[in-house]
CSV table of C-alpha atoms in Angstrom, one decimal:
chain,number,residue,atom,x,y,z
A,53,MET,CA,-17.0,-10.6,-19.3
A,54,VAL,CA,-15.4,-8.8,-16.4
A,55,ALA,CA,-11.9,-10.0,-15.7
A,56,SER,CA,-11.2,-11.5,-12.3
A,57,LYS,CA,-9.5,-9.3,-9.7
A,58,ILE,CA,-5.8,-9.6,-9.4
A,59,PRO,CA,-4.9,-11.1,-6.0
A,60,ALA,CA,-2.4,-9.2,-3.8
A,61,THR,CA,-0.5,-10.6,-0.8
A,62,VAL,CA,0.8,-8.2,1.9
A,63,ILE,CA,3.9,-9.5,3.7
A,64,THR,CA,4.7,-7.7,6.9
A,65,GLY,CA,7.0,-8.2,9.9
A,66,PHE,CA,9.8,-6.5,11.7
A,67,LEU,CA,13.3,-5.9,10.2
A,68,GLY,CA,15.2,-9.2,10.3
A,69,ALA,CA,12.1,-11.4,10.7
A,70,GLY,CA,12.9,-13.0,7.3
A,71,LYS,CA,10.4,-11.3,4.9
A,72,THR,CA,12.9,-11.0,2.0
A,73,THR,CA,14.2,-14.6,2.4
A,74,LEU,CA,10.6,-15.8,2.4
A,75,ILE,CA,9.9,-13.8,-0.8
A,76,ARG,CA,13.1,-15.1,-2.5
A,77,HIS,CA,12.1,-18.7,-1.8
A,78,MET,CA,8.6,-18.0,-3.1
A,79,LEU,CA,9.9,-16.5,-6.4
A,80,ALA,CA,12.3,-19.3,-6.9
A,81,ASN,CA,9.4,-21.8,-6.7
A,82,ALA,CA,6.7,-19.9,-8.5
A,83,LYS,CA,6.5,-22.4,-11.3
A,84,GLY,CA,5.6,-19.9,-14.0
A,85,LYS,CA,3.2,-17.7,-12.1
A,86,ARG,CA,4.1,-14.1,-13.0
A,87,ILE,CA,4.5,-12.0,-9.8
A,88,ALA,CA,4.8,-8.2,-9.5
A,89,LEU,CA,6.8,-7.3,-6.4
A,90,ILE,CA,6.4,-4.0,-4.6
A,91,ILE,CA,9.1,-3.6,-2.0
A,92,ASN,CA,9.1,-1.0,0.8
A,93,GLU,CA,12.0,-2.2,2.9
A,94,PHE,CA,15.0,0.0,3.5
A,95,GLY,CA,18.7,-0.4,3.5
A,96,ASP,CA,20.2,-3.7,2.3
A,97,LEU,CA,16.8,-5.5,2.0
A,98,GLY,CA,15.6,-3.5,-1.0
A,99,VAL,CA,15.7,-4.5,-4.6
A,100,ASP,CA,19.2,-6.0,-5.1
A,101,GLY,CA,20.9,-8.7,-7.0
A,102,ASP,CA,19.9,-11.4,-4.6
A,103,VAL,CA,16.2,-10.7,-5.0
A,104,LEU,CA,16.5,-10.7,-8.8
A,105,LYS,CA,18.6,-13.9,-8.8
A,106,GLY,CA,15.7,-15.8,-7.3
A,107,CYS,CA,13.3,-14.5,-9.9
A,108,GLY,CA,13.3,-16.2,-13.3
A,109,ASP,CA,12.4,-14.1,-16.4
A,110,GLU,CA,9.1,-15.9,-16.8
A,111,VAL,CA,8.1,-15.3,-13.2
A,112,CYS,CA,8.9,-11.6,-12.6
A,113,ARG,CA,11.0,-9.4,-14.9
A,114,GLU,CA,13.0,-6.4,-13.7
A,115,GLU,CA,10.1,-4.1,-14.7
A,116,ASP,CA,7.8,-6.2,-12.5
A,117,ILE,CA,9.7,-5.1,-9.4
A,118,VAL,CA,9.1,-1.7,-7.9
A,119,GLU,CA,10.9,-0.2,-4.9
A,120,LEU,CA,9.1,2.4,-2.8
A,121,THR,CA,11.8,4.5,-1.1
A,122,ASN,CA,9.9,7.6,0.1
A,123,GLY,CA,9.3,6.1,3.6
A,124,CYS,CA,7.0,3.8,5.4
A,125,ILE,CA,4.3,2.6,3.0
A,126,CYS,CA,1.5,3.1,5.5
A,127,CYS,CA,2.4,6.8,5.8
A,128,THR,CA,2.7,7.4,2.0
A,129,VAL,CA,-0.4,5.5,0.7
A,130,ALA,CA,-1.8,8.3,-1.3
A,131,ASP,CA,1.6,9.7,-2.5
A,132,ASP,CA,3.4,6.5,-3.3
A,133,PHE,CA,1.5,3.3,-3.2
A,134,ILE,CA,-1.7,4.3,-5.0
A,135,PRO,CA,0.1,5.7,-8.1
A,136,THR,CA,2.3,2.6,-8.2
A,137,MET,CA,-0.7,0.3,-8.2
A,138,GLU,CA,-2.4,2.5,-10.9
A,139,LYS,CA,0.6,2.1,-13.1
A,140,LEU,CA,0.6,-1.7,-12.7
A,141,LEU,CA,-3.0,-1.9,-13.5
A,142,ALA,CA,-2.7,0.3,-16.6
A,143,ARG,CA,-0.3,-2.2,-18.1
A,144,LYS,CA,-1.4,-4.6,-20.9
A,145,ASP,CA,0.6,-7.5,-19.5
A,146,ARG,CA,-0.8,-7.6,-16.0
A,147,PRO,CA,0.8,-9.9,-13.4
A,148,ASP,CA,-0.9,-13.0,-12.1
A,149,HIS,CA,-0.3,-11.9,-8.5
A,150,ILE,CA,1.0,-8.9,-6.7
A,151,VAL,CA,3.2,-9.3,-3.6
A,152,ILE,CA,3.9,-6.3,-1.3
A,153,GLU,CA,6.8,-6.4,1.1
A,154,THR,CA,6.2,-3.7,3.7
A,155,SER,CA,8.8,-1.8,5.8
A,156,GLY,CA,9.4,-3.4,9.2
A,157,LEU,CA,7.8,-0.3,10.7
A,158,ALA,CA,4.6,-0.4,8.6
A,159,LEU,CA,1.1,-0.7,10.0
A,160,PRO,CA,-0.6,-3.1,7.7
A,161,GLN,CA,-4.1,-1.6,8.3
A,162,PRO,CA,-3.8,1.6,6.3
A,163,LEU,CA,-2.2,-0.3,3.4
A,164,VAL,CA,-5.0,-2.9,3.3
A,165,ALA,CA,-7.6,-0.2,3.6
A,166,ALA,CA,-6.1,1.5,0.5
A,167,PHE,CA,-7.3,-1.5,-1.6
A,168,ASN,CA,-10.8,0.1,-1.1
A,169,TRP,CA,-9.6,3.0,-3.2
A,170,PRO,CA,-11.8,3.9,-6.2
A,171,GLY,CA,-10.3,2.2,-9.3
A,172,ILE,CA,-8.3,-0.3,-7.3
A,173,LYS,CA,-11.1,-2.1,-5.4
A,174,THR,CA,-12.7,-3.2,-8.7
A,175,GLN,CA,-9.5,-4.7,-10.0
A,176,VAL,CA,-7.5,-6.0,-7.1
A,177,THR,CA,-8.3,-7.9,-3.9
A,178,VAL,CA,-6.1,-8.6,-0.9
A,179,ASP,CA,-5.6,-12.4,-1.1
A,180,GLY,CA,-4.2,-12.3,2.5
A,181,VAL,CA,-1.9,-10.6,4.9
A,182,VAL,CA,1.2,-12.7,5.9
A,183,THR,CA,3.0,-11.6,9.1
A,184,VAL,CA,6.5,-13.1,9.5
A,185,VAL,CA,7.7,-13.5,13.1
A,186,ASP,CA,11.3,-14.0,14.3
A,187,SER,CA,10.4,-16.8,16.6
A,188,ALA,CA,13.9,-16.9,18.2
A,189,ALA,CA,13.7,-13.2,19.1
A,190,VAL,CA,10.2,-13.5,20.5
A,191,ALA,CA,11.2,-16.5,22.6
A,192,ALA,CA,14.1,-14.4,24.0
A,193,GLY,CA,11.6,-11.6,25.0
A,194,ARG,CA,12.3,-9.3,22.0
A,195,PHE,CA,10.3,-8.5,19.0
A,196,ALA,CA,13.2,-8.4,16.5
A,197,HIS,CA,16.7,-9.8,16.5
A,198,ASP,CA,18.3,-6.3,16.5
A,199,HIS,CA,16.3,-3.6,18.2
A,200,ASP,CA,19.0,-1.0,17.7
A,201,LYS,CA,18.8,-1.6,13.9
A,202,LEU,CA,15.1,-1.2,14.1
A,203,ASP,CA,15.4,2.1,16.0
A,204,ALA,CA,17.9,3.3,13.4
A,205,GLN,CA,15.4,2.5,10.7
A,206,ARG,CA,12.8,4.5,12.5
A,207,LEU,CA,15.1,7.5,12.8
A,208,ALA,CA,16.1,7.3,9.1
A,209,ASP,CA,12.5,7.3,7.8
A,210,GLU,CA,11.6,11.0,7.5
A,211,GLY,CA,8.1,10.1,6.2
A,212,LEU,CA,7.2,8.1,9.3
A,213,ASP,CA,4.2,9.8,10.9
A,214,HIS,CA,3.4,7.2,13.7
A,215,GLU,CA,5.5,6.6,16.7
A,216,SER,CA,4.0,3.4,17.9
A,217,PRO,CA,5.9,1.6,20.7
A,218,LEU,CA,7.5,-1.6,19.3
A,219,GLU,CA,5.1,-3.8,21.3
A,220,GLU,CA,2.0,-2.1,19.9
A,221,LEU,CA,3.5,-2.2,16.4
A,222,PHE,CA,4.2,-5.9,16.7
A,223,GLU,CA,0.7,-6.5,17.9
A,224,ASP,CA,-0.8,-4.4,15.1
A,225,GLN,CA,1.1,-6.5,12.5
A,226,LEU,CA,-0.3,-9.7,14.1
A,227,THR,CA,-3.8,-8.3,14.4
A,228,ALA,CA,-3.9,-7.7,10.6
A,229,ALA,CA,-2.6,-11.2,9.8
A,230,ASP,CA,-4.5,-14.0,7.9
A,231,LEU,CA,-1.4,-16.2,8.1
A,232,ILE,CA,1.4,-15.9,10.7
A,233,VAL,CA,4.7,-17.5,9.8
A,234,LEU,CA,6.8,-18.5,12.8
A,235,ASN,CA,10.1,-18.2,11.1
A,236,LYS,CA,13.5,-19.4,12.4
A,237,ALA,CA,11.7,-22.2,14.2
A,238,ASP,CA,14.9,-24.3,13.9
A,239,LEU,CA,16.8,-21.9,16.3
A,240,ILE,CA,14.6,-22.7,19.3
A,241,SER,CA,13.2,-25.8,21.0
A,242,ALA,CA,9.8,-27.3,20.4
A,243,GLU,CA,8.7,-26.1,23.8
A,244,GLU,CA,9.9,-22.6,23.2
A,245,LEU,CA,8.2,-22.5,19.8
A,246,GLU,CA,4.9,-23.6,21.4
A,247,GLY,CA,5.3,-20.8,24.0
A,248,VAL,CA,5.7,-18.3,21.1
A,249,ARG,CA,2.6,-19.6,19.4
A,250,ALA,CA,0.6,-19.5,22.7
A,251,GLY,CA,1.8,-16.0,23.6
A,252,ILE,CA,0.8,-14.6,20.2
A,253,SER,CA,-2.6,-16.3,20.2
A,254,GLY,CA,-3.3,-14.9,23.6
A,255,HIS,CA,-3.2,-11.4,22.2
A,256,LEU,CA,-5.5,-12.0,19.3
A,257,THR,CA,-9.3,-12.1,19.1
A,258,ARG,CA,-9.3,-13.4,15.6
A,259,LYS,CA,-7.7,-16.8,14.9
A,260,PRO,CA,-5.3,-16.6,11.9
A,261,ILE,CA,-3.5,-19.6,10.5
A,262,PHE,CA,-0.1,-20.4,12.1
A,263,ILE,CA,2.7,-22.2,10.2
A,264,GLU,CA,6.4,-22.8,11.1
A,265,SER,CA,9.3,-22.2,8.8
A,266,ARG,CA,13.1,-22.5,8.7
A,267,GLN,CA,15.0,-19.9,6.7
A,268,GLY,CA,11.8,-18.7,5.1
A,269,GLU,CA,11.1,-21.9,3.2
A,270,VAL,CA,7.4,-21.6,2.6
A,271,GLY,CA,6.0,-22.7,-0.7
A,272,PRO,CA,4.0,-20.3,-2.9
A,273,GLU,CA,1.1,-22.7,-2.8
A,274,VAL,CA,0.9,-21.9,1.0
A,275,LEU,CA,1.5,-18.2,0.8
A,276,LEU,CA,-0.6,-17.4,-2.3
A,277,GLY,CA,-4.2,-18.3,-2.9
A,278,LEU,CA,-5.6,-17.7,0.5
A,279,GLY,CA,-8.6,-16.0,-1.1
A,280,ILE,CA,-9.5,-13.9,2.0
A,281,GLY,CA,-10.5,-10.5,0.6
A,282,THR,CA,-8.9,-8.9,3.6
A,283,GLU,CA,-9.9,-5.3,2.5
A,284,ASP,CA,-13.6,-6.2,3.3
A,285,ASP,CA,-12.7,-7.2,6.9
A,286,ILE,CA,-10.4,-4.4,7.8
A,287,ALA,CA,-12.9,-3.0,10.4
A,288,ASN,CA,-12.2,-6.1,12.5
A,289,ARG,CA,-8.5,-5.6,12.5
A,290,LYS,CA,-8.0,-2.1,14.0
A,291,SER,CA,-4.6,-1.0,15.0
A,292,HIS,CA,-3.9,0.5,18.5
A,293,HIS,CA,-4.0,4.0,17.0
A,294,GLU,CA,-7.5,3.3,15.5
A,295,VAL,CA,-8.8,1.9,18.8
A,296,HIS,CA,-7.5,4.9,20.7
A,297,HIS,CA,-9.3,7.2,18.3
A,298,ALA,CA,-12.6,5.2,18.1
A,299,ASP,CA,-14.5,8.2,19.5
A,300,GLY,CA,-15.0,9.5,16.0
A,301,HIS,CA,-12.5,12.4,16.2
A,302,GLU,CA,-10.5,11.0,13.3
A,303,HIS,CA,-11.4,9.7,9.9
A,304,ASP,CA,-11.9,6.0,9.1
A,305,HIS,CA,-9.3,5.6,6.4
A,306,ASP,CA,-10.9,2.6,4.8
A,307,GLU,CA,-13.7,4.8,3.3
A,308,PHE,CA,-12.8,6.8,0.2
A,309,GLU,CA,-15.1,8.8,-2.1
A,310,SER,CA,-14.5,10.0,-5.7
A,311,PHE,CA,-16.5,12.2,-8.0
A,312,VAL,CA,-16.1,13.8,-11.4
A,313,VAL,CA,-16.3,17.5,-12.1
A,314,SER,CA,-16.8,18.9,-15.6
A,315,LEU,CA,-15.9,22.5,-16.2
A,316,GLY,CA,-15.4,25.1,-19.0
A,317,PRO,CA,-12.1,26.3,-20.5
A,318,VAL,CA,-9.2,27.5,-18.4
A,319,SER,CA,-7.8,31.0,-19.3
A,320,ASP,CA,-4.7,31.1,-17.2
A,321,ALA,CA,-2.7,27.8,-16.5
A,322,ALA,CA,-0.6,29.2,-13.7
A,323,GLN,CA,-3.5,30.7,-11.9
A,324,PHE,CA,-5.5,27.5,-12.3
A,325,THR,CA,-2.7,25.4,-10.9
A,326,GLU,CA,-2.2,27.7,-7.9
A,327,GLY,CA,-5.9,27.6,-7.3
A,328,LEU,CA,-5.9,23.8,-7.3
A,329,LYS,CA,-3.1,23.7,-4.7
A,330,SER,CA,-5.1,26.0,-2.4
A,331,LEU,CA,-8.2,23.9,-2.9
A,332,ILE,CA,-6.4,20.6,-2.2
A,333,VAL,CA,-5.1,21.9,1.1
A,334,THR,CA,-8.4,23.5,2.2
A,335,HIS,CA,-10.4,20.3,1.6
A,336,ASP,CA,-7.7,17.7,2.3
A,337,ILE,CA,-8.1,16.2,-1.2
A,338,LEU,CA,-5.9,13.0,-1.6
A,339,ARG,CA,-5.8,12.8,-5.4
A,340,LEU,CA,-7.0,15.0,-8.3
A,341,LYS,CA,-6.5,14.0,-11.9
A,342,GLY,CA,-7.9,14.6,-15.3
A,343,PHE,CA,-7.4,17.1,-18.1
A,344,ALA,CA,-8.1,20.8,-18.8
A,345,ASP,CA,-9.3,22.7,-21.9
A,346,MET,CA,-6.8,25.6,-22.2
A,347,ALA,CA,-8.5,28.5,-24.0
A,348,GLY,CA,-6.8,29.1,-27.3
A,349,LYS,CA,-4.6,26.0,-27.2
A,350,PRO,CA,-5.0,23.1,-29.7
A,351,MET,CA,-3.9,20.5,-27.2
A,352,ARG,CA,-5.5,19.3,-23.9
A,353,MET,CA,-3.6,19.7,-20.7
A,354,VAL,CA,-3.2,16.6,-18.4
A,355,VAL,CA,-3.5,17.4,-14.7
A,356,GLN,CA,-2.1,15.0,-12.0
A,357,ALA,CA,-2.1,16.0,-8.3
A,358,VAL,CA,-0.9,13.9,-5.4
A,359,GLY,CA,-1.4,15.9,-2.2
A,360,SER,CA,-0.3,19.5,-3.0
A,361,ARG,CA,2.1,18.4,-5.7
A,362,ILE,CA,0.7,19.1,-9.2
A,363,ASP,CA,2.1,18.0,-12.5
A,364,THR,CA,0.7,19.3,-15.8
A,365,HIS,CA,1.6,18.6,-19.4
A,366,PHE,CA,0.0,18.7,-22.9
A,367,ASP,CA,-0.5,15.1,-24.1
A,368,ARG,CA,-2.3,15.4,-27.5
A,369,PRO,CA,-4.4,17.6,-29.7
A,370,TRP,CA,-8.1,17.7,-29.3
A,371,ALA,CA,-9.6,15.3,-31.8
A,372,GLY,CA,-12.0,16.4,-34.5
A,373,GLY,CA,-15.5,16.3,-33.2
A,374,GLU,CA,-14.3,15.8,-29.6
A,375,SER,CA,-16.1,17.9,-27.0
A,376,ARG,CA,-13.6,20.2,-25.4
A,377,GLU,CA,-14.0,20.4,-21.6
A,378,THR,CA,-12.1,20.5,-18.4
A,379,ARG,CA,-12.8,17.2,-16.6
A,380,LEU,CA,-11.3,16.3,-13.2
A,381,VAL,CA,-11.6,13.3,-10.9
A,382,VAL,CA,-11.5,14.2,-7.2
A,383,ILE,CA,-10.6,11.6,-4.6
A,384,GLY,CA,-10.9,12.1,-0.8
A,385,LEU,CA,-12.1,10.7,2.4
A,386,HIS,CA,-15.7,9.7,2.9
A,387,ASP,CA,-16.9,13.0,4.4
A,388,ILE,CA,-15.4,15.3,1.7
A,389,ASP,CA,-17.5,18.4,0.9
A,390,GLN,CA,-18.5,17.8,-2.8
A,391,ALA,CA,-20.6,20.9,-3.1
A,392,ALA,CA,-17.9,23.3,-1.8
A,393,ILE,CA,-15.2,21.7,-4.0
A,394,ARG,CA,-17.4,21.9,-7.1
A,395,ALA,CA,-18.1,25.5,-6.4
A,396,SER,CA,-14.4,26.3,-5.9
A,397,LEU,CA,-13.4,24.5,-9.0
A,398,ALA,CA,-16.0,26.4,-11.1
A,399,GLY,CA,-14.4,29.6,-9.8
A,400,LEU,CA,-11.1,28.6,-11.3
A,401,THR,CA,-12.3,28.4,-14.9
A,402,GLY,CA,-13.5,31.0,-17.3
């Protein structure tokens, strides 16, 4: 029997909207559901004592909480998020649910699209995208309580590769949402809150669910278990950037392709590694992993490449009767040139 996919919830929203408060409340009321938490927020909203206090040992242990600090998660999907997910899925004691708190600057679309990655799509599904809104800030004509702090966050993130205006970024986070949480509803009047709801709805073609919250107090039974499968609907939630480049000049990042290449023995490890680096850059390969048969060596060499960074090590001796071969998995975008890559890899062995 094939195990059910692990549901994952993506929680997005600007800095100060109340994402972490929402997550603390959810963890404190999880009632035994074991949750793995991936946090991509910066500064004082990362993994700290307050987050862990709201997380009982039976719900999420310290090893179930991962902090991604290499920059905005939507800009480091291949380098940071995918390897983190692969490690979670390789564990024997898998979580019941995965919750991902994005940076306030993150575009949800590339992150959701990453769940179509080979090896992840068959094991995890996006239960839903939750966008947390600072209702009081929006009612006052802002997108976040402290725009200066948001701008400082943007400047501090060296990995950020999109410069979306705040208004577009706010709309992109709403466009991706399955559930919109109008947080800090207690700080404004009922009329103002209805104006916030109407203003947001007017910008959306889809009709996500709206709920109101005060101090992030939303039960896990509301946040978790939406059962949307958002990764299969990502084409209907395009960001401003994707709409602007809808003429086909850029890749659709929700389509990935992987294939396996089997090769002969490798005679020179250093030359092989340098050749892989060049190949990865030339063909824009996202990930490359597997193992190599090093001629004359009793152990097999593990190869792991993320972008142009390549790590190698010997993990174990070849087993008796085991067929020695170099075997690599190549992952790239949907239009990757398989034939050229296979030919280039063949030229690196022997």
